[in-house]
Amino acid sequence: MIAFIPLFPLDIVLFPGMILPLHIFEEKYKEMIRECLRTKSLFGVLYSHEKTTEKIGCTAKVLKVIKKYDDGEIDLLTQGSQR
């Protein structure tokens, strides 16, 4: 069985164990994070720069929801899990 995880391209390289604060404001990523919070699942962070997204990344888990805004935006504290 193949497992799929949602992907979040960012202009940053995430390493296992690294703490990454995020402000989620785009609708598709707000939906992705809501689902990850609901199911307590991981998401993938891929390095995206200029017009290229790399094929290697790191899974991330949400450690803490810092703030939820009225418009659905979310501030999170995440941590890299596994390459």
Short mmCIF file of N, CA, C and O in Angstrom, two decimals:
data_model
loop_
_atom_site.label_atom_id
_atom_site.label_comp_id
_atom_site.label_asym_id
_atom_site.label_seq_id
_atom_site.Cartn_x
_atom_site.Cartn_y
_atom_site.Cartn_z
N MET A 1 0.84 -1.18 0.00
CA MET A 1 0.00 0.00 0.00
C MET A 1 0.89 1.25 0.00
O MET A 1 1.81 1.36 0.80
N ILE A 2 0.59 2.18 -0.86
CA ILE A 2 1.36 3.42 -0.95
C ILE A 2 0.69 4.46 -0.08
O ILE A 2 -0.52 4.67 -0.15
N ALA A 3 1.48 5.14 0.76
CA ALA A 3 0.96 6.20 1.61
C ALA A 3 1.27 7.55 0.98
O ALA A 3 2.34 7.76 0.43
N PHE A 4 0.31 8.44 1.04
CA PHE A 4 0.48 9.79 0.51
C PHE A 4 0.40 10.78 1.66
O PHE A 4 -0.37 10.60 2.60
N ILE A 5 1.22 11.82 1.60
CA ILE A 5 1.14 12.90 2.58
C ILE A 5 1.03 14.22 1.83
O ILE A 5 1.55 14.35 0.71
N PRO A 6 0.37 15.20 2.41
CA PRO A 6 0.29 16.50 1.76
C PRO A 6 1.66 17.17 1.77
O PRO A 6 2.47 16.96 2.68
N LEU A 7 1.93 17.96 0.73
CA LEU A 7 3.23 18.60 0.58
C LEU A 7 3.11 20.11 0.67
O LEU A 7 2.16 20.71 0.16
N PHE A 8 4.11 20.71 1.31
CA PHE A 8 4.15 22.16 1.50
C PHE A 8 5.49 22.66 0.98
O PHE A 8 6.52 22.50 1.64
N PRO A 9 5.54 23.23 -0.22
CA PRO A 9 6.79 23.75 -0.76
C PRO A 9 7.15 25.09 -0.10
O PRO A 9 6.31 25.98 -0.01
N LEU A 10 8.38 25.19 0.39
CA LEU A 10 8.85 26.42 1.05
C LEU A 10 10.27 26.74 0.60
O LEU A 10 11.03 25.85 0.24
N ASP A 11 10.62 27.99 0.71
CA ASP A 11 11.97 28.43 0.38
C ASP A 11 12.87 28.27 1.61
O ASP A 11 13.50 29.22 2.08
N ILE A 12 12.86 27.05 2.15
CA ILE A 12 13.67 26.72 3.34
C ILE A 12 13.93 25.22 3.32
O ILE A 12 13.11 24.45 2.82
N VAL A 13 15.08 24.83 3.83
CA VAL A 13 15.38 23.40 3.96
C VAL A 13 15.08 23.01 5.41
O VAL A 13 15.62 23.60 6.33
N LEU A 14 14.20 22.05 5.58
CA LEU A 14 13.84 21.55 6.90
C LEU A 14 14.60 20.26 7.16
O LEU A 14 14.61 19.36 6.32
N PHE A 15 15.23 20.18 8.32
CA PHE A 15 15.97 18.98 8.72
C PHE A 15 15.24 18.28 9.86
O PHE A 15 14.52 18.92 10.63
N PRO A 16 15.43 16.97 10.01
CA PRO A 16 14.86 16.26 11.14
C PRO A 16 15.30 16.91 12.46
O PRO A 16 16.46 17.26 12.64
N GLY A 17 14.34 17.13 13.34
CA GLY A 17 14.59 17.73 14.65
C GLY A 17 14.54 19.25 14.65
O GLY A 17 14.43 19.86 15.70
N MET A 18 14.62 19.88 13.48
CA MET A 18 14.60 21.34 13.38
C MET A 18 13.20 21.89 13.69
O MET A 18 12.20 21.36 13.22
N ILE A 19 13.15 22.95 14.49
CA ILE A 19 11.90 23.62 14.81
C ILE A 19 11.63 24.68 13.74
O ILE A 19 12.52 25.44 13.37
N LEU A 20 10.39 24.72 13.24
CA LEU A 20 10.03 25.66 12.19
C LEU A 20 8.69 26.32 12.52
O LEU A 20 7.65 25.67 12.47
N PRO A 21 8.69 27.61 12.88
CA PRO A 21 7.42 28.31 13.06
C PRO A 21 6.84 28.64 11.68
O PRO A 21 7.57 28.99 10.76
N LEU A 22 5.53 28.50 11.55
CA LEU A 22 4.86 28.77 10.28
C LEU A 22 3.64 29.65 10.50
O LEU A 22 2.92 29.49 11.50
N HIS A 23 3.39 30.53 9.56
CA HIS A 23 2.14 31.29 9.50
C HIS A 23 1.43 30.81 8.24
O HIS A 23 1.91 31.02 7.13
N ILE A 24 0.31 30.14 8.41
CA ILE A 24 -0.42 29.56 7.29
C ILE A 24 -1.53 30.53 6.89
O ILE A 24 -2.42 30.83 7.69
N PHE A 25 -1.47 31.00 5.63
CA PHE A 25 -2.44 32.00 5.19
C PHE A 25 -3.12 31.66 3.86
O PHE A 25 -4.20 32.16 3.58
N GLU A 26 -2.50 30.81 3.03
CA GLU A 26 -3.13 30.44 1.77
C GLU A 26 -4.20 29.39 2.03
O GLU A 26 -4.00 28.46 2.81
N GLU A 27 -5.33 29.54 1.34
CA GLU A 27 -6.49 28.68 1.59
C GLU A 27 -6.16 27.19 1.48
O GLU A 27 -6.56 26.39 2.33
N LYS A 28 -5.44 26.79 0.43
CA LYS A 28 -5.15 25.36 0.26
C LYS A 28 -4.29 24.82 1.39
O LYS A 28 -4.44 23.66 1.79
N TYR A 29 -3.40 25.64 1.96
CA TYR A 29 -2.56 25.18 3.07
C TYR A 29 -3.29 25.26 4.40
O TYR A 29 -3.04 24.46 5.30
N LYS A 30 -4.24 26.20 4.52
CA LYS A 30 -5.08 26.23 5.72
C LYS A 30 -5.88 24.93 5.79
O LYS A 30 -5.98 24.31 6.86
N GLU A 31 -6.44 24.51 4.66
CA GLU A 31 -7.19 23.26 4.61
C GLU A 31 -6.30 22.06 4.91
O GLU A 31 -6.67 21.16 5.66
N MET A 32 -5.08 22.06 4.35
CA MET A 32 -4.13 20.97 4.58
C MET A 32 -3.79 20.85 6.07
O MET A 32 -3.82 19.76 6.63
N ILE A 33 -3.50 21.97 6.69
CA ILE A 33 -3.12 21.96 8.11
C ILE A 33 -4.31 21.58 8.99
O ILE A 33 -4.15 20.83 9.96
N ARG A 34 -5.50 22.05 8.66
CA ARG A 34 -6.69 21.65 9.44
C ARG A 34 -6.84 20.13 9.42
O ARG A 34 -7.13 19.50 10.44
N GLU A 35 -6.62 19.53 8.24
CA GLU A 35 -6.74 18.07 8.12
C GLU A 35 -5.62 17.37 8.91
O GLU A 35 -5.86 16.36 9.57
N CYS A 36 -4.40 17.89 8.84
CA CYS A 36 -3.29 17.31 9.61
C CYS A 36 -3.56 17.40 11.11
O CYS A 36 -3.26 16.47 11.85
N LEU A 37 -4.13 18.51 11.55
CA LEU A 37 -4.47 18.66 12.97
C LEU A 37 -5.58 17.68 13.37
O LEU A 37 -5.52 17.06 14.42
N ARG A 38 -6.58 17.55 12.51
CA ARG A 38 -7.70 16.67 12.80
C ARG A 38 -7.26 15.22 12.92
O ARG A 38 -7.68 14.49 13.82
N THR A 39 -6.37 14.79 12.01
CA THR A 39 -5.95 13.39 11.97
C THR A 39 -4.61 13.14 12.67
O THR A 39 -4.14 12.01 12.69
N LYS A 40 -4.01 14.22 13.18
CA LYS A 40 -2.69 14.13 13.83
C LYS A 40 -1.66 13.50 12.89
O LYS A 40 -0.84 12.69 13.29
N SER A 41 -1.72 13.91 11.62
CA SER A 41 -0.82 13.35 10.63
C SER A 41 0.29 14.32 10.25
O SER A 41 0.23 15.51 10.55
N LEU A 42 1.30 13.77 9.60
CA LEU A 42 2.45 14.55 9.15
C LEU A 42 2.17 15.19 7.80
O LEU A 42 1.26 14.78 7.09
N PHE A 43 2.98 16.18 7.45
CA PHE A 43 2.98 16.74 6.10
C PHE A 43 4.43 16.86 5.66
O PHE A 43 5.34 16.79 6.47
N GLY A 44 4.64 16.99 4.37
CA GLY A 44 5.99 17.08 3.84
C GLY A 44 6.36 18.52 3.51
O GLY A 44 5.54 19.27 3.01
N VAL A 45 7.60 18.88 3.79
CA VAL A 45 8.13 20.19 3.41
C VAL A 45 9.20 19.96 2.35
O VAL A 45 10.18 19.23 2.58
N LEU A 46 8.98 20.54 1.17
CA LEU A 46 9.92 20.42 0.06
C LEU A 46 10.57 21.77 -0.18
O LEU A 46 9.90 22.80 -0.12
N TYR A 47 11.86 21.76 -0.48
CA TYR A 47 12.58 22.99 -0.78
C TYR A 47 12.15 23.50 -2.15
O TYR A 47 12.30 22.82 -3.16
N SER A 48 11.61 24.70 -2.19
CA SER A 48 11.16 25.32 -3.42
C SER A 48 11.86 26.66 -3.57
O SER A 48 11.81 27.50 -2.67
N HIS A 49 12.53 26.85 -4.69
CA HIS A 49 13.27 28.09 -4.92
C HIS A 49 13.13 28.48 -6.38
O HIS A 49 13.00 27.62 -7.25
N GLU A 50 13.14 29.78 -6.62
CA GLU A 50 12.93 30.32 -7.96
C GLU A 50 11.71 29.63 -8.56
O GLU A 50 10.63 29.75 -8.02
N LYS A 51 11.85 28.87 -9.62
CA LYS A 51 10.70 28.17 -10.22
C LYS A 51 10.86 26.66 -10.13
O LYS A 51 10.26 25.91 -10.89
N THR A 52 11.66 26.20 -9.17
CA THR A 52 11.96 24.79 -9.02
C THR A 52 11.57 24.30 -7.62
O THR A 52 11.80 24.98 -6.64
N THR A 53 10.98 23.12 -7.58
CA THR A 53 10.71 22.45 -6.31
C THR A 53 11.48 21.14 -6.32
O THR A 53 11.35 20.34 -7.25
N GLU A 54 12.31 20.94 -5.31
CA GLU A 54 13.14 19.74 -5.23
C GLU A 54 12.28 18.52 -4.90
O GLU A 54 11.19 18.65 -4.35
N LYS A 55 12.81 17.34 -5.19
CA LYS A 55 12.09 16.09 -4.96
C LYS A 55 12.42 15.47 -3.60
O LYS A 55 11.85 14.45 -3.24
N ILE A 56 13.32 16.08 -2.88
CA ILE A 56 13.69 15.59 -1.54
C ILE A 56 13.23 16.61 -0.51
O ILE A 56 13.33 17.81 -0.73
N GLY A 57 12.74 16.11 0.59
CA GLY A 57 12.28 17.00 1.64
C GLY A 57 12.28 16.29 2.98
O GLY A 57 13.00 15.30 3.17
N CYS A 58 11.48 16.78 3.89
CA CYS A 58 11.42 16.25 5.25
C CYS A 58 9.97 16.28 5.70
O CYS A 58 9.24 17.24 5.41
N THR A 59 9.54 15.24 6.39
CA THR A 59 8.21 15.28 6.99
C THR A 59 8.25 16.21 8.19
O THR A 59 9.30 16.43 8.80
N ALA A 60 7.10 16.76 8.51
CA ALA A 60 6.99 17.68 9.64
C ALA A 60 5.74 17.34 10.44
O ALA A 60 4.75 16.86 9.89
N LYS A 61 5.82 17.60 11.73
CA LYS A 61 4.65 17.42 12.59
C LYS A 61 4.36 18.73 13.29
O LYS A 61 5.26 19.53 13.56
N VAL A 62 3.09 18.95 13.57
CA VAL A 62 2.68 20.15 14.29
C VAL A 62 2.91 19.89 15.78
O VAL A 62 2.36 18.95 16.34
N LEU A 63 3.73 20.73 16.39
CA LEU A 63 3.96 20.63 17.83
C LEU A 63 2.92 21.40 18.62
O LEU A 63 2.46 20.96 19.67
N LYS A 64 2.55 22.58 18.08
CA LYS A 64 1.66 23.45 18.84
C LYS A 64 0.98 24.45 17.91
O LYS A 64 1.61 24.98 17.00
N VAL A 65 -0.29 24.66 18.13
CA VAL A 65 -1.01 25.75 17.47
C VAL A 65 -0.82 26.97 18.35
O VAL A 65 -1.24 26.98 19.51
N ILE A 66 -0.16 27.98 17.83
CA ILE A 66 0.12 29.18 18.60
C ILE A 66 -1.08 30.13 18.59
O ILE A 66 -1.47 30.66 19.63
N LYS A 67 -1.66 30.33 17.40
CA LYS A 67 -2.80 31.24 17.30
C LYS A 67 -3.65 30.88 16.10
O LYS A 67 -3.14 30.56 15.04
N LYS A 68 -4.97 30.94 16.28
CA LYS A 68 -5.92 30.79 15.19
C LYS A 68 -6.60 32.14 14.98
O LYS A 68 -7.05 32.76 15.95
N TYR A 69 -6.63 32.60 13.75
CA TYR A 69 -7.23 33.88 13.41
C TYR A 69 -8.66 33.70 12.93
O TYR A 69 -9.03 32.61 12.47
N ASP A 70 -9.45 34.76 12.99
CA ASP A 70 -10.85 34.71 12.56
C ASP A 70 -11.00 34.32 11.10
O ASP A 70 -12.00 33.70 10.72
N ASP A 71 -10.03 34.69 10.26
CA ASP A 71 -10.11 34.39 8.83
C ASP A 71 -9.57 33.00 8.48
O ASP A 71 -9.46 32.64 7.32
N GLY A 72 -9.21 32.20 9.50
CA GLY A 72 -8.73 30.84 9.27
C GLY A 72 -7.22 30.71 9.21
O GLY A 72 -6.70 29.60 9.14
N GLU A 73 -6.51 31.86 9.22
CA GLU A 73 -5.05 31.77 9.24
C GLU A 73 -4.61 31.17 10.57
O GLU A 73 -5.32 31.26 11.57
N ILE A 74 -3.45 30.53 10.55
CA ILE A 74 -2.97 29.81 11.74
C ILE A 74 -1.48 30.04 11.91
O ILE A 74 -0.72 29.97 10.94
N ASP A 75 -1.05 30.29 13.14
CA ASP A 75 0.36 30.30 13.49
C ASP A 75 0.67 28.98 14.18
O ASP A 75 -0.05 28.58 15.11
N LEU A 76 1.71 28.30 13.72
CA LEU A 76 2.06 26.97 14.21
C LEU A 76 3.52 26.88 14.60
O LEU A 76 4.36 27.61 14.06
N LEU A 77 3.82 25.96 15.45
CA LEU A 77 5.19 25.55 15.72
C LEU A 77 5.27 24.11 15.24
O LEU A 77 4.51 23.24 15.68
N THR A 78 6.17 23.86 14.29
CA THR A 78 6.33 22.53 13.72
C THR A 78 7.74 22.03 13.94
O THR A 78 8.64 22.79 14.30
N GLN A 79 7.94 20.75 13.71
CA GLN A 79 9.27 20.14 13.86
C GLN A 79 9.48 19.12 12.74
O GLN A 79 8.60 18.32 12.44
N GLY A 80 10.67 19.18 12.14
CA GLY A 80 11.04 18.21 11.13
C GLY A 80 11.13 16.83 11.74
O GLY A 80 11.63 16.67 12.85
N SER A 81 10.66 15.83 11.01
CA SER A 81 10.66 14.46 11.54
C SER A 81 11.65 13.56 10.83
O SER A 81 12.62 13.11 11.42
N GLN A 82 11.40 13.30 9.56
CA GLN A 82 12.20 12.30 8.85
C GLN A 82 12.42 12.74 7.40
O GLN A 82 11.52 13.24 6.76
N ARG A 83 13.64 12.52 6.91
CA ARG A 83 13.94 12.86 5.52
C ARG A 83 13.15 11.96 4.59
O ARG A 83 12.86 10.84 4.84
#
